[in-house]
mmCIF file with all atom_site columns, N, CA and C in Angstrom:
data_model
loop_
_atom_site.group_PDB
_atom_site.id
_atom_site.type_symbol
_atom_site.label_atom_id
_atom_site.label_alt_id
_atom_site.label_comp_id
_atom_site.label_asym_id
_atom_site.label_entity_id
_atom_site.label_seq_id
_atom_site.pdbx_PDB_ins_code
_atom_site.Cartn_x
_atom_site.Cartn_y
_atom_site.Cartn_z
_atom_site.occupancy
_atom_site.B_iso_or_equiv
_atom_site.pdbx_formal_charge
_atom_site.auth_seq_id
_atom_site.auth_comp_id
_atom_site.auth_asym_id
_atom_site.auth_atom_id
_atom_site.pdbx_PDB_model_num
ATOM 1   N N  . ARG A 1 1  ? 13.962 23.303 -16.491 1.00 0.00 ? 240 ARG A N  1
ATOM 2   C CA . ARG A 1 1  ? 14.963 23.895 -15.613 1.00 0.00 ? 240 ARG A CA 1
ATOM 3   C C  . ARG A 1 1  ? 14.458 25.254 -15.122 1.00 0.00 ? 240 ARG A C  1
ATOM 4   N N  . THR A 1 2  ? 14.729 25.496 -13.860 1.00 0.00 ? 241 THR A N  1
ATOM 5   C CA . THR A 1 2  ? 14.268 26.749 -13.260 1.00 0.00 ? 241 THR A CA 1
ATOM 6   C C  . THR A 1 2  ? 15.388 27.759 -13.087 1.00 0.00 ? 241 THR A C  1
ATOM 7   N N  . GLY A 1 3  ? 16.625 27.319 -13.271 1.00 0.00 ? 242 GLY A N  1
ATOM 8   C CA . GLY A 1 3  ? 17.754 28.207 -13.037 1.00 0.00 ? 242 GLY A CA 1
ATOM 9   C C  . GLY A 1 3  ? 18.145 28.296 -11.571 1.00 0.00 ? 242 GLY A C  1
ATOM 10  N N  . ARG A 1 4  ? 17.461 27.520 -10.712 1.00 0.00 ? 243 ARG A N  1
ATOM 11  C CA . ARG A 1 4  ? 17.806 27.530 -9.286  1.00 0.00 ? 243 ARG A CA 1
ATOM 12  C C  . ARG A 1 4  ? 18.957 26.574 -9.041  1.00 0.00 ? 243 ARG A C  1
ATOM 13  N N  . ASP A 1 5  ? 19.798 26.907 -8.063  1.00 0.00 ? 244 ASP A N  1
ATOM 14  C CA . ASP A 1 5  ? 20.834 25.969 -7.683  1.00 0.00 ? 244 ASP A CA 1
ATOM 15  C C  . ASP A 1 5  ? 20.238 24.965 -6.686  1.00 0.00 ? 244 ASP A C  1
ATOM 16  N N  . TRP A 1 6  ? 21.057 23.989 -6.255  1.00 0.00 ? 245 TRP A N  1
ATOM 17  C CA . TRP A 1 6  ? 20.565 22.935 -5.385  1.00 0.00 ? 245 TRP A CA 1
ATOM 18  C C  . TRP A 1 6  ? 19.969 23.494 -4.105  1.00 0.00 ? 245 TRP A C  1
ATOM 19  N N  . SER A 1 7  ? 20.646 24.422 -3.487  1.00 0.00 ? 246 SER A N  1
ATOM 20  C CA . SER A 1 7  ? 20.181 24.983 -2.216  1.00 0.00 ? 246 SER A CA 1
ATOM 21  C C  . SER A 1 7  ? 18.837 25.685 -2.383  1.00 0.00 ? 246 SER A C  1
ATOM 22  N N  . GLU A 1 8  ? 18.695 26.445 -3.450  1.00 0.00 ? 247 GLU A N  1
ATOM 23  C CA . GLU A 1 8  ? 17.424 27.137 -3.701  1.00 0.00 ? 247 GLU A CA 1
ATOM 24  C C  . GLU A 1 8  ? 16.303 26.134 -3.957  1.00 0.00 ? 247 GLU A C  1
ATOM 25  N N  . ALA A 1 9  ? 16.625 25.076 -4.704  1.00 0.00 ? 248 ALA A N  1
ATOM 26  C CA . ALA A 1 9  ? 15.625 24.043 -4.984  1.00 0.00 ? 248 ALA A CA 1
ATOM 27  C C  . ALA A 1 9  ? 15.212 23.342 -3.696  1.00 0.00 ? 248 ALA A C  1
ATOM 28  N N  . TRP A 1 10 ? 16.199 23.015 -2.863  1.00 0.00 ? 249 TRP A N  1
ATOM 29  C CA . TRP A 1 10 ? 15.919 22.340 -1.593  1.00 0.00 ? 249 TRP A CA 1
ATOM 30  C C  . TRP A 1 10 ? 15.004 23.181 -0.727  1.00 0.00 ? 249 TRP A C  1
ATOM 31  N N  . HIS A 1 11 ? 15.361 24.433 -0.539  1.00 0.00 ? 250 HIS A N  1
ATOM 32  C CA . HIS A 1 11 ? 14.571 25.316 0.328   1.00 0.00 ? 250 HIS A CA 1
ATOM 33  C C  . HIS A 1 11 ? 13.248 25.702 -0.306  1.00 0.00 ? 250 HIS A C  1
ATOM 34  N N  . GLY A 1 12 ? 13.140 25.534 -1.609  1.00 0.00 ? 251 GLY A N  1
ATOM 35  C CA . GLY A 1 12 ? 11.902 25.842 -2.311  1.00 0.00 ? 251 GLY A CA 1
ATOM 36  C C  . GLY A 1 12 ? 10.945 24.666 -2.400  1.00 0.00 ? 251 GLY A C  1
ATOM 37  N N  . GLY A 1 13 ? 11.295 23.543 -1.775  1.00 0.00 ? 252 GLY A N  1
ATOM 38  C CA . GLY A 1 13 ? 10.412 22.381 -1.745  1.00 0.00 ? 252 GLY A CA 1
ATOM 39  C C  . GLY A 1 13 ? 10.472 21.511 -2.978  1.00 0.00 ? 252 GLY A C  1
ATOM 40  N N  . ALA A 1 14 ? 11.597 21.516 -3.696  1.00 0.00 ? 253 ALA A N  1
ATOM 41  C CA . ALA A 1 14 ? 11.713 20.710 -4.920  1.00 0.00 ? 253 ALA A CA 1
ATOM 42  C C  . ALA A 1 14 ? 11.832 19.224 -4.623  1.00 0.00 ? 253 ALA A C  1
ATOM 43  N N  . PHE A 1 15 ? 12.263 18.855 -3.440  1.00 0.00 ? 254 PHE A N  1
ATOM 44  C CA . PHE A 1 15 ? 12.435 17.455 -3.082  1.00 0.00 ? 254 PHE A CA 1
ATOM 45  C C  . PHE A 1 15 ? 11.306 17.046 -2.149  1.00 0.00 ? 254 PHE A C  1
ATOM 46  N N  . VAL A 1 16 ? 10.428 16.197 -2.648  1.00 0.00 ? 255 VAL A N  1
ATOM 47  C CA . VAL A 1 16 ? 9.256  15.786 -1.870  1.00 0.00 ? 255 VAL A CA 1
ATOM 48  C C  . VAL A 1 16 ? 9.124  14.265 -1.906  1.00 0.00 ? 255 VAL A C  1
ATOM 49  N N  . GLU A 1 17 ? 8.236  13.741 -1.075  1.00 0.00 ? 256 GLU A N  1
ATOM 50  C CA . GLU A 1 17 ? 7.973  12.311 -1.048  1.00 0.00 ? 256 GLU A CA 1
ATOM 51  C C  . GLU A 1 17 ? 7.276  11.891 -2.338  1.00 0.00 ? 256 GLU A C  1
ATOM 52  N N  . LEU A 1 18 ? 7.428  10.610 -2.709  1.00 0.00 ? 257 LEU A N  1
ATOM 53  C CA . LEU A 1 18 ? 6.756  10.106 -3.900  1.00 0.00 ? 257 LEU A CA 1
ATOM 54  C C  . LEU A 1 18 ? 5.253  10.342 -3.788  1.00 0.00 ? 257 LEU A C  1
ATOM 55  N N  . GLY A 1 19 ? 4.675  10.808 -4.867  1.00 0.00 ? 258 GLY A N  1
ATOM 56  C CA . GLY A 1 19 ? 3.243  11.091 -4.878  1.00 0.00 ? 258 GLY A CA 1
ATOM 57  C C  . GLY A 1 19 ? 2.905  12.510 -4.500  1.00 0.00 ? 258 GLY A C  1
ATOM 58  N N  . GLU A 1 20 ? 3.880  13.265 -4.006  1.00 0.00 ? 259 GLU A N  1
ATOM 59  C CA . GLU A 1 20 ? 3.638  14.646 -3.589  1.00 0.00 ? 259 GLU A CA 1
ATOM 60  C C  . GLU A 1 20 ? 4.146  15.663 -4.607  1.00 0.00 ? 259 GLU A C  1
ATOM 61  N N  . GLY A 1 21 ? 4.887  15.206 -5.594  1.00 0.00 ? 260 GLY A N  1
ATOM 62  C CA . GLY A 1 21 ? 5.481  16.129 -6.555  1.00 0.00 ? 260 GLY A CA 1
ATOM 63  C C  . GLY A 1 21 ? 4.738  16.175 -7.877  1.00 0.00 ? 260 GLY A C  1
ATOM 64  N N  . ASP A 1 22 ? 5.403  16.687 -8.888  1.00 0.00 ? 261 ASP A N  1
ATOM 65  C CA . ASP A 1 22 ? 4.808  16.882 -10.209 1.00 0.00 ? 261 ASP A CA 1
ATOM 66  C C  . ASP A 1 22 ? 4.978  15.683 -11.139 1.00 0.00 ? 261 ASP A C  1
ATOM 67  N N  . VAL A 1 23 ? 5.803  14.714 -10.763 1.00 0.00 ? 262 VAL A N  1
ATOM 68  C CA . VAL A 1 23 ? 6.070  13.573 -11.628 1.00 0.00 ? 262 VAL A CA 1
ATOM 69  C C  . VAL A 1 23 ? 4.839  12.662 -11.677 1.00 0.00 ? 262 VAL A C  1
ATOM 70  N N  . ASP A 1 24 ? 4.436  12.285 -12.894 1.00 0.00 ? 263 ASP A N  1
ATOM 71  C CA . ASP A 1 24 ? 3.337  11.340 -13.080 1.00 0.00 ? 263 ASP A CA 1
ATOM 72  C C  . ASP A 1 24 ? 3.895  9.943  -12.920 1.00 0.00 ? 263 ASP A C  1
ATOM 73  N N  . LEU A 1 25 ? 4.090  9.535  -11.681 1.00 0.00 ? 264 LEU A N  1
ATOM 74  C CA . LEU A 1 25 ? 4.704  8.243  -11.405 1.00 0.00 ? 264 LEU A CA 1
ATOM 75  C C  . LEU A 1 25 ? 3.816  7.097  -11.872 1.00 0.00 ? 264 LEU A C  1
ATOM 76  N N  . ALA A 1 26 ? 2.505  7.224  -11.718 1.00 0.00 ? 265 ALA A N  1
ATOM 77  C CA . ALA A 1 26 ? 1.587  6.178  -12.181 1.00 0.00 ? 265 ALA A CA 1
ATOM 78  C C  . ALA A 1 26 ? 1.699  6.021  -13.697 1.00 0.00 ? 265 ALA A C  1
ATOM 79  N N  . GLY A 1 27 ? 1.774  7.121  -14.423 1.00 0.00 ? 266 GLY A N  1
ATOM 80  C CA . GLY A 1 27 ? 1.926  7.070  -15.872 1.00 0.00 ? 266 GLY A CA 1
ATOM 81  C C  . GLY A 1 27 ? 3.253  6.463  -16.276 1.00 0.00 ? 266 GLY A C  1
ATOM 82  N N  . PHE A 1 28 ? 4.304  6.826  -15.558 1.00 0.00 ? 267 PHE A N  1
ATOM 83  C CA . PHE A 1 28 ? 5.631  6.259  -15.829 1.00 0.00 ? 267 PHE A CA 1
ATOM 84  C C  . PHE A 1 28 ? 5.613  4.749  -15.641 1.00 0.00 ? 267 PHE A C  1
ATOM 85  N N  . LEU A 1 29 ? 5.046  4.300  -14.528 1.00 0.00 ? 268 LEU A N  1
ATOM 86  C CA . LEU A 1 29 ? 4.995  2.866  -14.249 1.00 0.00 ? 268 LEU A CA 1
ATOM 87  C C  . LEU A 1 29 ? 4.121  2.140  -15.264 1.00 0.00 ? 268 LEU A C  1
ATOM 88  N N  . ALA A 1 30 ? 3.061  2.782  -15.737 1.00 0.00 ? 269 ALA A N  1
ATOM 89  C CA . ALA A 1 30 ? 2.199  2.170  -16.752 1.00 0.00 ? 269 ALA A CA 1
ATOM 90  C C  . ALA A 1 30 ? 2.983  1.902  -18.034 1.00 0.00 ? 269 ALA A C  1
ATOM 91  N N  . GLU A 1 31 ? 3.903  2.778  -18.365 1.00 0.00 ? 270 GLU A N  1
ATOM 92  C CA . GLU A 1 31 ? 4.725  2.594  -19.562 1.00 0.00 ? 270 GLU A CA 1
ATOM 93  C C  . GLU A 1 31 ? 5.670  1.400  -19.426 1.00 0.00 ? 270 GLU A C  1
ATOM 94  N N  . LEU A 1 32 ? 5.912  0.971  -18.202 1.00 0.00 ? 271 LEU A N  1
ATOM 95  C CA . LEU A 1 32 ? 6.810  -0.161 -17.955 1.00 0.00 ? 271 LEU A CA 1
ATOM 96  C C  . LEU A 1 32 ? 6.082  -1.496 -17.928 1.00 0.00 ? 271 LEU A C  1
ATOM 97  N N  . GLU A 1 33 ? 4.785  -1.507 -18.226 1.00 0.00 ? 272 GLU A N  1
ATOM 98  C CA . GLU A 1 33 ? 4.024  -2.749 -18.170 1.00 0.00 ? 272 GLU A CA 1
ATOM 99  C C  . GLU A 1 33 ? 4.704  -3.830 -19.021 1.00 0.00 ? 272 GLU A C  1
ATOM 100 N N  . GLY A 1 34 ? 4.886  -4.984 -18.433 1.00 0.00 ? 273 GLY A N  1
ATOM 101 C CA . GLY A 1 34 ? 5.565  -6.085 -19.110 1.00 0.00 ? 273 GLY A CA 1
ATOM 102 C C  . GLY A 1 34 ? 7.067  -6.122 -18.845 1.00 0.00 ? 273 GLY A C  1
ATOM 103 N N  . TYR A 1 35 ? 7.606  -5.043 -18.295 1.00 0.00 ? 274 TYR A N  1
ATOM 104 C CA . TYR A 1 35 ? 9.036  -4.995 -17.959 1.00 0.00 ? 274 TYR A CA 1
ATOM 105 C C  . TYR A 1 35 ? 9.287  -5.899 -16.759 1.00 0.00 ? 274 TYR A C  1
ATOM 106 N N  . ALA A 1 36 ? 10.313 -6.738 -16.829 1.00 0.00 ? 275 ALA A N  1
ATOM 107 C CA . ALA A 1 36 ? 10.570 -7.692 -15.752 1.00 0.00 ? 275 ALA A CA 1
ATOM 108 C C  . ALA A 1 36 ? 11.919 -7.469 -15.079 1.00 0.00 ? 275 ALA A C  1
ATOM 109 N N  . GLY A 1 37 ? 12.566 -6.341 -15.357 1.00 0.00 ? 276 GLY A N  1
ATOM 110 C CA . GLY A 1 37 ? 13.873 -6.087 -14.767 1.00 0.00 ? 276 GLY A CA 1
ATOM 111 C C  . GLY A 1 37 ? 13.778 -5.300 -13.476 1.00 0.00 ? 276 GLY A C  1
ATOM 112 N N  . TRP A 1 38 ? 14.897 -4.779 -13.088 1.00 0.00 ? 277 TRP A N  1
ATOM 113 C CA . TRP A 1 38 ? 14.996 -3.993 -11.859 1.00 0.00 ? 277 TRP A CA 1
ATOM 114 C C  . TRP A 1 38 ? 14.409 -2.606 -12.057 1.00 0.00 ? 277 TRP A C  1
ATOM 115 N N  . LEU A 1 39 ? 13.897 -2.060 -10.982 1.00 0.00 ? 278 LEU A N  1
ATOM 116 C CA . LEU A 1 39 ? 13.434 -0.672 -10.945 1.00 0.00 ? 278 LEU A CA 1
ATOM 117 C C  . LEU A 1 39 ? 14.036 -0.051 -9.689  1.00 0.00 ? 278 LEU A C  1
ATOM 118 N N  . VAL A 1 40 ? 14.780 1.011  -9.855  1.00 0.00 ? 279 VAL A N  1
ATOM 119 C CA . VAL A 1 40 ? 15.412 1.687  -8.724  1.00 0.00 ? 279 VAL A CA 1
ATOM 120 C C  . VAL A 1 40 ? 14.784 3.067  -8.579  1.00 0.00 ? 279 VAL A C  1
ATOM 121 N N  . VAL A 1 41 ? 14.356 3.378  -7.373  1.00 0.00 ? 280 VAL A N  1
ATOM 122 C CA . VAL A 1 41 ? 13.754 4.671  -7.085  1.00 0.00 ? 280 VAL A CA 1
ATOM 123 C C  . VAL A 1 41 ? 14.589 5.336  -6.007  1.00 0.00 ? 280 VAL A C  1
ATOM 124 N N  . GLU A 1 42 ? 15.042 6.530  -6.281  1.00 0.00 ? 281 GLU A N  1
ATOM 125 C CA . GLU A 1 42 ? 15.860 7.264  -5.315  1.00 0.00 ? 281 GLU A CA 1
ATOM 126 C C  . GLU A 1 42 ? 14.982 8.225  -4.523  1.00 0.00 ? 281 GLU A C  1
ATOM 127 N N  . GLN A 1 43 ? 15.148 8.212  -3.220  1.00 0.00 ? 282 GLN A N  1
ATOM 128 C CA . GLN A 1 43 ? 14.417 9.150  -2.357  1.00 0.00 ? 282 GLN A CA 1
ATOM 129 C C  . GLN A 1 43 ? 15.398 10.179 -1.832  1.00 0.00 ? 282 GLN A C  1
ATOM 130 N N  . ASP A 1 44 ? 15.338 11.384 -2.389  1.00 0.00 ? 283 ASP A N  1
ATOM 131 C CA . ASP A 1 44 ? 16.149 12.467 -1.852  1.00 0.00 ? 283 ASP A CA 1
ATOM 132 C C  . ASP A 1 44 ? 15.554 12.876 -0.511  1.00 0.00 ? 283 ASP A C  1
ATOM 133 N N  . GLU A 1 45 ? 16.283 13.667 0.216   1.00 0.00 ? 284 GLU A N  1
ATOM 134 C CA . GLU A 1 45 ? 15.750 14.150 1.488   1.00 0.00 ? 284 GLU A CA 1
ATOM 135 C C  . GLU A 1 45 ? 14.528 15.016 1.225   1.00 0.00 ? 284 GLU A C  1
ATOM 136 N N  . THR A 1 46 ? 13.606 14.980 2.161   1.00 0.00 ? 285 THR A N  1
ATOM 137 C CA . THR A 1 46 ? 12.390 15.795 2.063   1.00 0.00 ? 285 THR A CA 1
ATOM 138 C C  . THR A 1 46 ? 12.258 16.637 3.317   1.00 0.00 ? 285 THR A C  1
ATOM 139 N N  . ASP A 1 47 ? 11.208 17.420 3.355   1.00 0.00 ? 286 ASP A N  1
ATOM 140 C CA . ASP A 1 47 ? 10.925 18.184 4.569   1.00 0.00 ? 286 ASP A CA 1
ATOM 141 C C  . ASP A 1 47 ? 10.403 17.279 5.681   1.00 0.00 ? 286 ASP A C  1
ATOM 142 N N  . GLY A 1 48 ? 9.993  16.046 5.311   1.00 0.00 ? 287 GLY A N  1
ATOM 143 C CA . GLY A 1 48 ? 9.493  15.084 6.294   1.00 0.00 ? 287 GLY A CA 1
ATOM 144 C C  . GLY A 1 48 ? 10.633 14.534 7.130   1.00 0.00 ? 287 GLY A C  1
ATOM 145 N N  . HIS A 1 49 ? 10.281 13.721 8.097   1.00 0.00 ? 288 HIS A N  1
ATOM 146 C CA . HIS A 1 49 ? 11.270 13.122 8.981   1.00 0.00 ? 288 HIS A CA 1
ATOM 147 C C  . HIS A 1 49 ? 11.728 11.799 8.396   1.00 0.00 ? 288 HIS A C  1
ATOM 148 N N  . GLY A 1 50 ? 13.005 11.683 8.078   1.00 0.00 ? 289 GLY A N  1
ATOM 149 C CA . GLY A 1 50 ? 13.695 10.528 7.549   1.00 0.00 ? 289 GLY A CA 1
ATOM 150 C C  . GLY A 1 50 ? 12.908 9.275  7.262   1.00 0.00 ? 289 GLY A C  1
ATOM 151 N N  . PHE A 1 51 ? 12.853 8.380  8.236   1.00 0.00 ? 290 PHE A N  1
ATOM 152 C CA . PHE A 1 51 ? 12.227 7.081  8.021   1.00 0.00 ? 290 PHE A CA 1
ATOM 153 C C  . PHE A 1 51 ? 10.735 7.206  7.709   1.00 0.00 ? 290 PHE A C  1
ATOM 154 N N  . GLU A 1 52 ? 10.057 8.163  8.349   1.00 0.00 ? 291 GLU A N  1
ATOM 155 C CA . GLU A 1 52 ? 8.627  8.342  8.090   1.00 0.00 ? 291 GLU A CA 1
ATOM 156 C C  . GLU A 1 52 ? 8.387  8.780  6.649   1.00 0.00 ? 291 GLU A C  1
ATOM 157 N N  . ALA A 1 53 ? 9.235  9.668  6.134   1.00 0.00 ? 292 ALA A N  1
ATOM 158 C CA . ALA A 1 53 ? 9.107  10.136 4.747   1.00 0.00 ? 292 ALA A CA 1
ATOM 159 C C  . ALA A 1 53 ? 9.345  8.982  3.778   1.00 0.00 ? 292 ALA A C  1
ATOM 160 N N  . VAL A 1 54 ? 10.358 8.165  4.055   1.00 0.00 ? 293 VAL A N  1
ATOM 161 C CA . VAL A 1 54 ? 10.640 7.016  3.191   1.00 0.00 ? 293 VAL A CA 1
ATOM 162 C C  . VAL A 1 54 ? 9.492  6.009  3.281   1.00 0.00 ? 293 VAL A C  1
ATOM 163 N N  . ALA A 1 55 ? 8.963  5.776  4.464   1.00 0.00 ? 294 ALA A N  1
ATOM 164 C CA . ALA A 1 55 ? 7.853  4.835  4.629   1.00 0.00 ? 294 ALA A CA 1
ATOM 165 C C  . ALA A 1 55 ? 6.640  5.284  3.818   1.00 0.00 ? 294 ALA A C  1
ATOM 166 N N  . ARG A 1 56 ? 6.331  6.579  3.825   1.00 0.00 ? 295 ARG A N  1
ATOM 167 C CA . ARG A 1 56 ? 5.205  7.087  3.028   1.00 0.00 ? 295 ARG A CA 1
ATOM 168 C C  . ARG A 1 56 ? 5.477  6.917  1.540   1.00 0.00 ? 295 ARG A C  1
ATOM 169 N N  . SER A 1 57 ? 6.709  7.171  1.118   1.00 0.00 ? 296 SER A N  1
ATOM 170 C CA . SER A 1 57 ? 7.072  7.007  -0.293  1.00 0.00 ? 296 SER A CA 1
ATOM 171 C C  . SER A 1 57 ? 6.967  5.552  -0.722  1.00 0.00 ? 296 SER A C  1
ATOM 172 N N  . VAL A 1 58 ? 7.462  4.639  0.111   1.00 0.00 ? 297 VAL A N  1
ATOM 173 C CA . VAL A 1 58 ? 7.395  3.208  -0.201  1.00 0.00 ? 297 VAL A CA 1
ATOM 174 C C  . VAL A 1 58 ? 5.932  2.769  -0.257  1.00 0.00 ? 297 VAL A C  1
ATOM 175 N N  . SER A 1 59 ? 5.131  3.208  0.687   1.00 0.00 ? 298 SER A N  1
ATOM 176 C CA . SER A 1 59 ? 3.715  2.857  0.703   1.00 0.00 ? 298 SER A CA 1
ATOM 177 C C  . SER A 1 59 ? 3.028  3.327  -0.580  1.00 0.00 ? 298 SER A C  1
ATOM 178 N N  . HIS A 1 60 ? 3.315  4.538  -1.006  1.00 0.00 ? 299 HIS A N  1
ATOM 179 C CA . HIS A 1 60 ? 2.735  5.073  -2.237  1.00 0.00 ? 299 HIS A CA 1
ATOM 180 C C  . HIS A 1 60 ? 3.162  4.229  -3.439  1.00 0.00 ? 299 HIS A C  1
ATOM 181 N N  . LEU A 1 61 ? 4.443  3.906  -3.517  1.00 0.00 ? 300 LEU A N  1
ATOM 182 C CA . LEU A 1 61 ? 4.961  3.111  -4.622  1.00 0.00 ? 300 LEU A CA 1
ATOM 183 C C  . LEU A 1 61 ? 4.328  1.721  -4.655  1.00 0.00 ? 300 LEU A C  1
ATOM 184 N N  . LEU A 1 62 ? 4.211  1.078  -3.496  1.00 0.00 ? 301 LEU A N  1
ATOM 185 C CA . LEU A 1 62 ? 3.583  -0.248 -3.435  1.00 0.00 ? 301 LEU A CA 1
ATOM 186 C C  . LEU A 1 62 ? 2.132  -0.188 -3.865  1.00 0.00 ? 301 LEU A C  1
ATOM 187 N N  . THR A 1 63 ? 1.435  0.879  -3.507  1.00 0.00 ? 302 THR A N  1
ATOM 188 C CA . THR A 1 63 ? 0.043  1.055  -3.943  1.00 0.00 ? 302 THR A CA 1
ATOM 189 C C  . THR A 1 63 ? -0.030 1.161  -5.454  1.00 0.00 ? 302 THR A C  1
ATOM 190 N N  . LEU A 1 64 ? 0.854  1.966  -6.043  1.00 0.00 ? 303 LEU A N  1
ATOM 191 C CA . LEU A 1 64 ? 0.868  2.115  -7.496  1.00 0.00 ? 303 LEU A CA 1
ATOM 192 C C  . LEU A 1 64 ? 1.201  0.799  -8.203  1.00 0.00 ? 303 LEU A C  1
ATOM 193 N N  . LEU A 1 65 ? 2.066  0.010  -7.589  1.00 0.00 ? 304 LEU A N  1
ATOM 194 C CA . LEU A 1 65 ? 2.461  -1.273 -8.167  1.00 0.00 ? 304 LEU A CA 1
ATOM 195 C C  . LEU A 1 65 ? 1.472  -2.393 -7.813  1.00 0.00 ? 304 LEU A C  1
ATOM 196 N N  . GLU A 1 66 ? 0.463  -2.045 -7.018  1.00 0.00 ? 305 GLU A N  1
ATOM 197 C CA . GLU A 1 66 ? -0.557 -2.998 -6.580  1.00 0.00 ? 305 GLU A CA 1
ATOM 198 C C  . GLU A 1 66 ? 0.051  -4.185 -5.837  1.00 0.00 ? 305 GLU A C  1
ATOM 199 N N  . VAL A 1 67 ? 1.004  -3.868 -4.963  1.00 0.00 ? 306 VAL A N  1
ATOM 200 C CA . VAL A 1 67 ? 1.656  -4.875 -4.132  1.00 0.00 ? 306 VAL A CA 1
ATOM 201 C C  . VAL A 1 67 ? 1.056  -4.762 -2.732  1.00 0.00 ? 306 VAL A C  1
ATOM 202 N N  . PRO A 1 68 ? 0.547  -5.877 -2.176  1.00 0.00 ? 307 PRO A N  1
ATOM 203 C CA . PRO A 1 68 ? -0.008 -5.803 -0.812  1.00 0.00 ? 307 PRO A CA 1
ATOM 204 C C  . PRO A 1 68 ? 1.062  -5.383 0.191   1.00 0.00 ? 307 PRO A C  1
ATOM 205 N N  . ALA A 1 69 ? 0.687  -4.527 1.102   1.00 0.00 ? 308 ALA A N  1
ATOM 206 C CA . ALA A 1 69 ? 1.642  -4.051 2.121   1.00 0.00 ? 308 ALA A CA 1
ATOM 207 C C  . ALA A 1 69 ? 1.825  -5.058 3.220   1.00 0.00 ? 308 ALA A C  1
#
């Protein structure tokens, strides 16, 4: 925790596209190996432009999951 409120976090760049932040998403997904249930990923708003930001995030996630685009 940084002690920042939502607005400070937003303006400070805390919400980024998948693969652009500090989360080890590849490591997280590796821990799920063998899991056959649902996986839900939330995309908060980013500094990018709506659909383009989501498209980049989805592309990154599919690459990590080794799913052909």
